Structure formats: structure tokens, C-alpha cells
PDB file of C-alpha atoms in Angstrom:
ATOM      1  CA  UNK A  12      -1.644  17.298   8.964  1.00  0.00           C
ATOM      2  CA  UNK A  13      -1.486  13.531   8.048  1.00  0.00           C
ATOM      3  CA  UNK A  14       0.749  11.018   9.557  1.00  0.00           C
ATOM      4  CA  UNK A  15       1.068   7.747   7.435  1.00  0.00           C
ATOM      5  CA  UNK A  16       2.009   4.548   8.915  1.00  0.00           C
ATOM      6  CA  UNK A  17       3.242   1.075   6.702  1.00  0.00           C
ATOM      7  CA  UNK A  18       4.897  -2.042   7.955  1.00  0.00           C
ATOM      8  CA  UNK A  19       3.455  -4.689   5.513  1.00  0.00           C
ATOM      9  CA  UNK A  20       6.541  -5.604   4.129  1.00  0.00           C
ATOM     10  CA  UNK A  21      10.191  -5.692   6.140  1.00  0.00           C
ATOM     11  CA  UNK A  22      10.357  -2.226   6.810  1.00  0.00           C
ATOM     12  CA  UNK A  23       8.733   0.582   9.068  1.00  0.00           C
ATOM     13  CA  UNK A  24       7.829   3.305   7.031  1.00  0.00           C
ATOM     14  CA  UNK A  25       6.271   6.359   8.164  1.00  0.00           C
ATOM     15  CA  UNK A  26       5.383   9.872   6.449  1.00  0.00           C
ATOM     16  CA  UNK A  27       4.088  13.435   7.159  1.00  0.00           C
ATOM     17  CA  UNK A  28       2.087  15.103   4.881  1.00  0.00           C
ATOM     18  CA  UNK A  29       0.296  18.349   4.534  1.00  0.00           C
ATOM     19  CA  UNK A  30      -2.761  18.996   2.254  1.00  0.00           C
ATOM     20  CA  UNK A  31      -0.761  19.604  -1.103  1.00  0.00           C
ATOM     21  CA  UNK A  32       2.698  18.451   0.000  1.00  0.00           C
ATOM     22  CA  UNK A  33       4.982  15.719   1.832  1.00  0.00           C
ATOM     23  CA  UNK A  34       7.005  17.357   4.752  1.00  0.00           C
ATOM     24  CA  UNK A  35       9.141  14.298   5.870  1.00  0.00           C
ATOM     25  CA  UNK A  36       9.454  10.761   5.855  1.00  0.00           C
ATOM     26  CA  UNK A  37      11.403   8.315   7.576  1.00  0.00           C
ATOM     27  CA  UNK A  38      12.177   4.363   6.846  1.00  0.00           C
ATOM     28  CA  UNK A  39      13.759   1.640   8.867  1.00  0.00           C
ATOM     29  CA  UNK A  40      14.340  -1.590   8.542  1.00  0.00           C
ATOM     30  CA  UNK A  41      12.511  -4.007  11.155  1.00  0.00           C
ATOM     31  CA  UNK A  42      13.462  -7.412  12.439  1.00  0.00           C
ATOM     32  CA  UNK A  43      11.726  -9.106  15.447  1.00  0.00           C
ATOM     33  CA  UNK A  44      11.200  -5.697  17.729  1.00  0.00           C
ATOM     34  CA  UNK A  45       8.386  -3.798  15.579  1.00  0.00           C
ATOM     35  CA  UNK A  46       6.372  -3.835  18.996  1.00  0.00           C
ATOM     36  CA  UNK A  47       8.943  -2.353  21.098  1.00  0.00           C
ATOM     37  CA  UNK A  48       9.862   0.682  18.606  1.00  0.00           C
ATOM     38  CA  UNK A  49       7.033   1.688  16.780  1.00  0.00           C
ATOM     39  CA  UNK A  50       5.470   3.999  19.123  1.00  0.00           C
ATOM     40  CA  UNK A  51       8.710   5.809  20.343  1.00  0.00           C
ATOM     41  CA  UNK A  52       9.996   5.942  16.289  1.00  0.00           C
ATOM     42  CA  UNK A  53       7.020   7.688  15.483  1.00  0.00           C
ATOM     43  CA  UNK A  54       7.069  10.048  18.855  1.00  0.00           C
ATOM     44  CA  UNK A  55      10.613  11.148  18.015  1.00  0.00           C
ATOM     45  CA  UNK A  56       9.736  11.481  14.263  1.00  0.00           C
ATOM     46  CA  UNK A  57       7.199  14.313  15.213  1.00  0.00           C
ATOM     47  CA  UNK A  58       9.022  15.480  17.847  1.00  0.00           C
ATOM     48  CA  UNK A  59      12.269  16.124  14.748  1.00  0.00           C
ATOM     49  CA  UNK A  60       9.332  17.677  13.230  1.00  0.00           C
ATOM     50  CA  UNK A  61       8.460  20.021  15.921  1.00  0.00           C
ATOM     51  CA  UNK A  62       5.111  18.489  16.440  1.00  0.00           C
ATOM     52  CA  UNK A  63       3.129  16.265  18.453  1.00  0.00           C
ATOM     53  CA  UNK A  64      -0.077  13.850  18.218  1.00  0.00           C
ATOM     54  CA  UNK A  65      -2.227  16.752  18.935  1.00  0.00           C
ATOM     55  CA  UNK A  66      -1.307  18.563  15.631  1.00  0.00           C
ATOM     56  CA  UNK A  67      -1.902  15.551  13.786  1.00  0.00           C
ATOM     57  CA  UNK A  68      -5.898  15.699  12.508  1.00  0.00           C
ATOM     58  CA  UNK A  69      -5.627  12.259  10.603  1.00  0.00           C
ATOM     59  CA  UNK A  70      -3.717   8.819  10.602  1.00  0.00           C
ATOM     60  CA  UNK A  71      -3.438   6.424   7.530  1.00  0.00           C
ATOM     61  CA  UNK A  72      -2.318   2.986   8.127  1.00  0.00           C
ATOM     62  CA  UNK A  73      -1.578   0.068   5.562  1.00  0.00           C
ATOM     63  CA  UNK A  74      -3.732  -2.531   6.638  1.00  0.00           C
ATOM     64  CA  UNK A  75      -2.021  -5.047   4.219  1.00  0.00           C
ATOM     65  CA  UNK A  76      -1.875  -7.940   2.820  1.00  0.00           C
ATOM     66  CA  UNK A  77       1.868  -8.266   3.736  1.00  0.00           C
ATOM     67  CA  UNK A  78       3.681  -9.499   7.033  1.00  0.00           C
ATOM     68  CA  UNK A  79       1.447 -10.604   9.686  1.00  0.00           C
ATOM     69  CA  UNK A  80       3.151  -9.458  12.180  1.00  0.00           C
ATOM     70  CA  UNK A  81       3.734  -5.837  10.687  1.00  0.00           C
ATOM     71  CA  UNK A  82       0.268  -5.402  10.468  1.00  0.00           C
ATOM     72  CA  UNK A  83      -0.775  -6.696  13.307  1.00  0.00           C
ATOM     73  CA  UNK A  84       1.509  -4.301  15.309  1.00  0.00           C
ATOM     74  CA  UNK A  85       0.635  -1.358  13.218  1.00  0.00           C
ATOM     75  CA  UNK A  86      -3.316  -1.719  13.380  1.00  0.00           C
ATOM     76  CA  UNK A  87      -2.793  -1.928  16.893  1.00  0.00           C
ATOM     77  CA  UNK A  88      -0.922   0.894  17.734  1.00  0.00           C
ATOM     78  CA  UNK A  89      -2.824   2.810  15.810  1.00  0.00           C
ATOM     79  CA  UNK A  90      -5.804   2.245  17.531  1.00  0.00           C
ATOM     80  CA  UNK A  91      -3.768   2.907  20.686  1.00  0.00           C
ATOM     81  CA  UNK A  92      -3.229   6.580  19.405  1.00  0.00           C
ATOM     82  CA  UNK A  93      -6.620   7.048  18.366  1.00  0.00           C
ATOM     83  CA  UNK A  94      -7.814   5.926  21.840  1.00  0.00           C
ATOM     84  CA  UNK A  95      -5.413   8.810  23.102  1.00  0.00           C
ATOM     85  CA  UNK A  96      -6.395  11.627  20.674  1.00  0.00           C
ATOM     86  CA  UNK A  97     -10.062  10.830  20.248  1.00  0.00           C
ATOM     87  CA  UNK A  98     -10.771  13.607  17.886  1.00  0.00           C
ATOM     88  CA  UNK A  99      -8.187  12.152  15.282  1.00  0.00           C
ATOM     89  CA  UNK A 100      -9.824  10.645  11.911  1.00  0.00           C
ATOM     90  CA  UNK A 101      -8.306   7.061  10.890  1.00  0.00           C
ATOM     91  CA  UNK A 102      -8.143   5.383   7.478  1.00  0.00           C
ATOM     92  CA  UNK A 103      -7.312   1.962   6.665  1.00  0.00           C
ATOM     93  CA  UNK A 104      -5.747   1.688   3.297  1.00  0.00           C
ATOM     94  CA  UNK A 105      -5.183  -1.513   0.977  1.00  0.00           C
ATOM     95  CA  UNK A 106      -1.323  -1.868   0.766  1.00  0.00           C
ATOM     96  CA  UNK A 107      -1.614  -3.262  -2.601  1.00  0.00           C
ATOM     97  CA  UNK A 108      -3.810  -0.248  -3.946  1.00  0.00           C
ATOM     98  CA  UNK A 109      -1.127   2.127  -2.203  1.00  0.00           C
ATOM     99  CA  UNK A 110       1.839   0.498  -4.023  1.00  0.00           C
ATOM    100  CA  UNK A 111      -0.435   0.974  -7.448  1.00  0.00           C
ATOM    101  CA  UNK A 112      -0.654   4.458  -6.481  1.00  0.00           C
ATOM    102  CA  UNK A 113       3.282   4.752  -6.137  1.00  0.00           C
ATOM    103  CA  UNK A 114       3.810   3.921 -10.139  1.00  0.00           C
ATOM    104  CA  UNK A 115       0.820   5.140 -11.331  1.00  0.00           C
ATOM    105  CA  UNK A 116       2.773   7.894 -13.132  1.00  0.00           C
ATOM    106  CA  UNK A 117       4.895   5.220 -14.557  1.00  0.00           C
ATOM    107  CA  UNK A 118       2.001   3.078 -15.779  1.00  0.00           C
ATOM    108  CA  UNK A 119       0.487   6.114 -17.619  1.00  0.00           C
ATOM    109  CA  UNK A 120       4.209   6.970 -18.957  1.00  0.00           C
ATOM    110  CA  UNK A 121       4.038   3.580 -20.501  1.00  0.00           C
ATOM    111  CA  UNK A 122       0.668   3.742 -21.862  1.00  0.00           C
ATOM    112  CA  UNK A 123      -0.052   0.498 -19.376  1.00  0.00           C
ATOM    113  CA  UNK A 124      -4.034   0.431 -18.826  1.00  0.00           C
ATOM    114  CA  UNK A 125      -3.554  -1.938 -15.618  1.00  0.00           C
ATOM    115  CA  UNK A 126      -1.001  -2.272 -12.685  1.00  0.00           C
ATOM    116  CA  UNK A 127      -0.904  -5.559 -11.151  1.00  0.00           C
ATOM    117  CA  UNK A 128       0.431  -5.100  -6.953  1.00  0.00           C
ATOM    118  CA  UNK A 129       2.497  -7.931  -5.494  1.00  0.00           C
ATOM    119  CA  UNK A 130       4.080  -8.377  -1.639  1.00  0.00           C
ATOM    120  CA  UNK A 131       5.610 -11.194  -0.818  1.00  0.00           C
ATOM    121  CA  UNK A 132       3.774 -14.007   1.476  1.00  0.00           C
ATOM    122  CA  UNK A 133       6.955 -15.141   2.693  1.00  0.00           C
ATOM    123  CA  UNK A 134       5.952 -18.131   1.663  1.00  0.00           C
ATOM    124  CA  UNK A 135       7.469 -18.741  -1.795  1.00  0.00           C
ATOM    125  CA  UNK A 136       4.573 -17.129  -3.343  1.00  0.00           C
ATOM    126  CA  UNK A 137       3.015 -13.387  -3.614  1.00  0.00           C
ATOM    127  CA  UNK A 138      -0.337 -11.314  -2.688  1.00  0.00           C
ATOM    128  CA  UNK A 139      -1.279 -10.193  -5.719  1.00  0.00           C
ATOM    129  CA  UNK A 140      -4.593  -7.501  -7.152  1.00  0.00           C
ATOM    130  CA  UNK A 141      -4.944  -5.658 -10.293  1.00  0.00           C
ATOM    131  CA  UNK A 142      -5.960  -2.870 -10.923  1.00  0.00           C
ATOM    132  CA  UNK A 143      -7.242  -0.485 -13.694  1.00  0.00           C
ATOM    133  CA  UNK A 144      -6.003   2.976 -14.655  1.00  0.00           C
ATOM    134  CA  UNK A 145      -8.967   5.381 -14.899  1.00  0.00           C
ATOM    135  CA  UNK A 146      -9.317   8.335 -16.625  1.00  0.00           C
ATOM    136  CA  UNK A 147      -8.835  11.342 -14.333  1.00  0.00           C
ATOM    137  CA  UNK A 148     -10.623  13.417 -16.592  1.00  0.00           C
ATOM    138  CA  UNK A 149     -13.865  11.223 -16.366  1.00  0.00           C
ATOM    139  CA  UNK A 150     -13.424   9.407 -13.051  1.00  0.00           C
ATOM    140  CA  UNK A 151     -11.889  11.033  -9.566  1.00  0.00           C
ATOM    141  CA  UNK A 152     -10.922   7.760  -8.819  1.00  0.00           C
ATOM    142  CA  UNK A 153      -7.368   7.292  -9.967  1.00  0.00           C
ATOM    143  CA  UNK A 154      -7.995   3.699 -10.488  1.00  0.00           C
ATOM    144  CA  UNK A 155     -10.255   0.603  -9.744  1.00  0.00           C
ATOM    145  CA  UNK A 156      -9.782  -2.839  -8.452  1.00  0.00           C
ATOM    146  CA  UNK A 157     -10.907  -5.418 -11.369  1.00  0.00           C
ATOM    147  CA  UNK A 158     -10.436  -8.858  -8.688  1.00  0.00           C
ATOM    148  CA  UNK A 159     -10.136  -9.836  -5.212  1.00  0.00           C
ATOM    149  CA  UNK A 160      -6.258 -10.428  -4.111  1.00  0.00           C
ATOM    150  CA  UNK A 161      -5.450 -13.329  -5.162  1.00  0.00           C
ATOM    151  CA  UNK A 162      -2.247 -15.586  -3.611  1.00  0.00           C
ATOM    152  CA  UNK A 163      -0.022 -17.087  -6.331  1.00  0.00           C
ATOM    153  CA  UNK A 164       3.086 -18.348  -7.224  1.00  0.00           C
ATOM    154  CA  UNK A 165       5.467 -15.769  -9.611  1.00  0.00           C
ATOM    155  CA  UNK A 166       6.097 -18.932 -12.448  1.00  0.00           C
ATOM    156  CA  UNK A 167       1.929 -19.134 -12.459  1.00  0.00           C
ATOM    157  CA  UNK A 168       1.798 -15.356 -13.651  1.00  0.00           C
ATOM    158  CA  UNK A 169       0.816 -15.941 -16.970  1.00  0.00           C
ATOM    159  CA  UNK A 170      -2.030 -17.972 -16.290  1.00  0.00           C
ATOM    160  CA  UNK A 171      -3.154 -14.966 -13.822  1.00  0.00           C
ATOM    161  CA  UNK A 172      -2.794 -12.918 -16.838  1.00  0.00           C
ATOM    162  CA  UNK A 173      -5.234 -15.067 -19.251  1.00  0.00           C
ATOM    163  CA  UNK A 174      -7.667 -15.782 -16.220  1.00  0.00           C
ATOM    164  CA  UNK A 175      -8.228 -12.223 -15.918  1.00  0.00           C
ATOM    165  CA  UNK A 176      -8.034 -11.455 -19.829  1.00  0.00           C
ATOM    166  CA  UNK A 177      -4.998  -8.912 -19.041  1.00  0.00           C
ATOM    167  CA  UNK A 178      -2.849  -8.348 -22.435  1.00  0.00           C
ATOM    168  CA  UNK A 179       0.745  -8.144 -21.493  1.00  0.00           C
ATOM    169  CA  UNK A 180       1.711  -4.988 -23.214  1.00  0.00           C
ATOM    170  CA  UNK A 181      -1.370  -3.163 -21.465  1.00  0.00           C
ATOM    171  CA  UNK A 182       0.317  -4.264 -18.021  1.00  0.00           C
ATOM    172  CA  UNK A 183       2.615  -3.093 -15.636  1.00  0.00           C
ATOM    173  CA  UNK A 184       3.839  -5.528 -12.441  1.00  0.00           C
ATOM    174  CA  UNK A 185       5.355  -3.961  -9.354  1.00  0.00           C
ATOM    175  CA  UNK A 186       6.474  -5.380  -6.096  1.00  0.00           C
ATOM    176  CA  UNK A 187       7.834  -8.522  -5.545  1.00  0.00           C
ATOM    177  CA  UNK A 188      10.547 -10.693  -7.985  1.00  0.00           C
ATOM    178  CA  UNK A 189       9.499  -8.224 -10.451  1.00  0.00           C
ATOM    179  CA  UNK A 190      13.158  -8.231 -11.766  1.00  0.00           C
ATOM    180  CA  UNK A 191      12.893 -11.951 -12.034  1.00  0.00           C
ATOM    181  CA  UNK A 192       9.890 -11.425 -14.326  1.00  0.00           C
ATOM    182  CA  UNK A 193      12.679 -10.183 -16.956  1.00  0.00           C
ATOM    183  CA  UNK A 194      14.426 -13.266 -17.177  1.00  0.00           C
ATOM    184  CA  UNK A 195      11.051 -15.116 -17.946  1.00  0.00           C
ATOM    185  CA  UNK A 196       9.419 -15.552 -21.118  1.00  0.00           C
ATOM    186  CA  UNK A 197       6.747 -14.083 -20.461  1.00  0.00           C
ATOM    187  CA  UNK A 198       6.713  -9.778 -21.856  1.00  0.00           C
ATOM    188  CA  UNK A 199       5.702  -8.106 -19.082  1.00  0.00           C
ATOM    189  CA  UNK A 200       6.437  -4.613 -18.161  1.00  0.00           C
ATOM    190  CA  UNK A 201       7.681  -4.202 -14.927  1.00  0.00           C
ATOM    191  CA  UNK A 202       8.233  -0.969 -12.573  1.00  0.00           C
ATOM    192  CA  UNK A 203      11.828   0.462 -12.859  1.00  0.00           C
ATOM    193  CA  UNK A 204      11.144   1.806  -9.044  1.00  0.00           C
ATOM    194  CA  UNK A 205      14.000   0.837  -6.690  1.00  0.00           C
ATOM    195  CA  UNK A 206      11.912   0.461  -3.642  1.00  0.00           C
ATOM    196  CA  UNK A 207       8.920  -1.683  -4.706  1.00  0.00           C
ATOM    197  CA  UNK A 208       7.319  -2.326  -1.163  1.00  0.00           C
ATOM    198  CA  UNK A 209       4.216  -0.491  -0.066  1.00  0.00           C
ATOM    199  CA  UNK A 210       5.314   2.452   1.560  1.00  0.00           C
ATOM    200  CA  UNK A 211       4.173   5.273   4.198  1.00  0.00           C
ATOM    201  CA  UNK A 212       3.848   8.155   1.391  1.00  0.00           C
ATOM    202  CA  UNK A 213       2.162   6.174  -0.953  1.00  0.00           C
ATOM    203  CA  UNK A 214      -0.756   5.311   1.434  1.00  0.00           C
ATOM    204  CA  UNK A 215      -0.744   9.025   2.833  1.00  0.00           C
ATOM    205  CA  UNK A 216      -1.257  10.137  -0.804  1.00  0.00           C
ATOM    206  CA  UNK A 217      -3.817   7.251  -1.695  1.00  0.00           C
ATOM    207  CA  UNK A 218      -5.637   8.563   1.452  1.00  0.00           C
ATOM    208  CA  UNK A 219      -4.926  12.640   0.324  1.00  0.00           C
ATOM    209  CA  UNK A 220      -6.460  12.036  -3.085  1.00  0.00           C
ATOM    210  CA  UNK A 221      -9.787  10.748  -1.776  1.00  0.00           C
ATOM    211  CA  UNK A 222      -9.924  13.155   0.903  1.00  0.00           C
ATOM    212  CA  UNK A 223      -9.383  16.301  -0.997  1.00  0.00           C
ATOM    213  CA  UNK A 224     -11.823  15.226  -3.680  1.00  0.00           C
ATOM    214  CA  UNK A 225     -14.494  14.719  -1.308  1.00  0.00           C
ATOM    215  CA  UNK A 226     -14.843  10.926  -3.025  1.00  0.00           C
ATOM    216  CA  UNK A 227     -17.019   8.384  -1.112  1.00  0.00           C
ATOM    217  CA  UNK A 228     -14.794   5.649  -0.416  1.00  0.00           C
ATOM    218  CA  UNK A 229     -17.196   3.069   0.834  1.00  0.00           C
ATOM    219  CA  UNK A 230     -16.999  -0.442  -1.039  1.00  0.00           C
ATOM    220  CA  UNK A 231     -14.191   0.521  -3.065  1.00  0.00           C
ATOM    221  CA  UNK A 232     -12.086  -2.053  -1.571  1.00  0.00           C
ATOM    222  CA  UNK A 233      -9.123   0.575  -1.950  1.00  0.00           C
ATOM    223  CA  UNK A 234      -9.747   2.712   1.042  1.00  0.00           C
ATOM    224  CA  UNK A 235     -11.708   1.856   4.573  1.00  0.00           C
ATOM    225  CA  UNK A 236     -12.905   4.307   7.586  1.00  0.00           C
ATOM    226  CA  UNK A 237     -11.991   1.823  10.247  1.00  0.00           C
ATOM    227  CA  UNK A 238      -8.545   0.052  10.752  1.00  0.00           C
ATOM    228  CA  UNK A 239      -9.234  -3.854  10.033  1.00  0.00           C
ATOM    229  CA  UNK A 240      -6.092  -5.593   8.879  1.00  0.00           C
ATOM    230  CA  UNK A 241      -6.560  -7.397   5.677  1.00  0.00           C
ATOM    231  CA  UNK A 242      -5.394 -10.998   5.674  1.00  0.00           C
ATOM    232  CA  UNK A 243      -5.613 -13.685   3.063  1.00  0.00           C
ATOM    233  CA  UNK A 244      -4.499 -16.318   5.060  1.00  0.00           C
ATOM    234  CA  UNK A 245      -3.748 -17.633   8.699  1.00  0.00           C
ATOM    235  CA  UNK A 246      -0.101 -17.073   9.982  1.00  0.00           C
ATOM    236  CA  UNK A 247       2.135 -19.801   9.617  1.00  0.00           C
ATOM    237  CA  UNK A 248       2.809 -21.047  13.114  1.00  0.00           C
ATOM    238  CA  UNK A 249       6.038 -22.587  13.529  1.00  0.00           C
TER     239      UNK A 249
END
């Protein structure tokens, strides 16, 4: 079994997955108490499902970008779990890629060739990255990153599209402030998902896709065989 954990937004999200299905999931809002509740929450979640860490073969973590505190705490907790369970494999996931994974089917239904994922920086702008949706018949990768993670303001999204030579009708936007875009002149398709944050389910599904197909994920910028926080800029210190 796999357990995946994500907290790059304002929630702590945990999911338990088998090779082919979701077993259980939990999402709780967090404030400043994440470091105190994360391990007890995970242990209670496993107990609720009648298992312990000994039953988990792989631990998957959303490594950011996003909430500096959320990412730091989750990565530290995961490393602690691994030290106590040395047999356990660990995998890190780009949270923006996990968010793209959550809308992959929607992008296909809307005939979008690209997905722009965004996460709130908590400083009035967003972390954003664009992924090209691949034809699964020709490629085992569900999508690939076409650029590095950028920091931009929503009002500059039109320039972002132009810089990366993206046509609006071919792009699905998901994440922070997607509703705001509907009121702007830019004619961009936005995801209909209720919760447009990276979550443990999409983190786990992305990892499972690579593992089940035995894909070499080195240098993809999407999935990593180590737990390293993705920090795009230093934290804001009051």
C-alpha cells in the first residue's frame, strides 16, 4: 500500500492507495498547529483503516511549491517516518504537477493541449507552471513540464501566455484564483473542480502512474526519489 501526504496549501491531505484504487482519504484545515498534529493525524488515519506503518511500502509527499511551513513540516515528518521504517520507499512530487494530474481528464474532455497549474504564494501572486498533455498512446508520461516554475501576478497571465507561445483555447487553467479569470478579458478555460489545490490523492495517483508503468522519472522535474522541499523563494519573515 501507498500513503501520500500533501500540505502545500491551507489543508493537510492524506490518502491511502492500493495499486489500482483509492482506499481512503482525509482532508483537514490547518492553521499554525501542523507540526503538532501531523504525526498523530497520520497514525489515527492508519488505525482507522486497520493498518500501521509496517503495512506501507511507499510514502509519497507533495514537496511544493506552496506554503513554506506546510512543505517544511510535511517533509520533516516524512523523513522521520522513513528513519523509523527503513524498508519504506519515499517519493517526492512537484505539487504543481500533482494539481495538473487532478485535471488531466478534464483537459482531455475540453481538448486542451496544455495545463497551467497555480498555487497561492500568500504574497498576492502565484506559483505557476505549464504542462503539455501527452498522447498516452505515444508516451507513457501523462504530461511533461514545458517550463520552470514562475512567480507571477494574475493580471500578468496574458503576458505569460504570450511569452510561452500558448493559445488560450488550448489551455486549461487550474488552481488559485481561477474564478477571478472568468471576469477578465482573457478567454481562458478554467477548471470546474470545487477544490483547486494539490491534494494527497493527486500526489499519490501521479506517483502510482510512474511506478506501475516502471517509468524512469529522473530529470522529469515532476517526481523525485528523494524528499527535498521545492522552495522558489525565501520565506517571508515578520
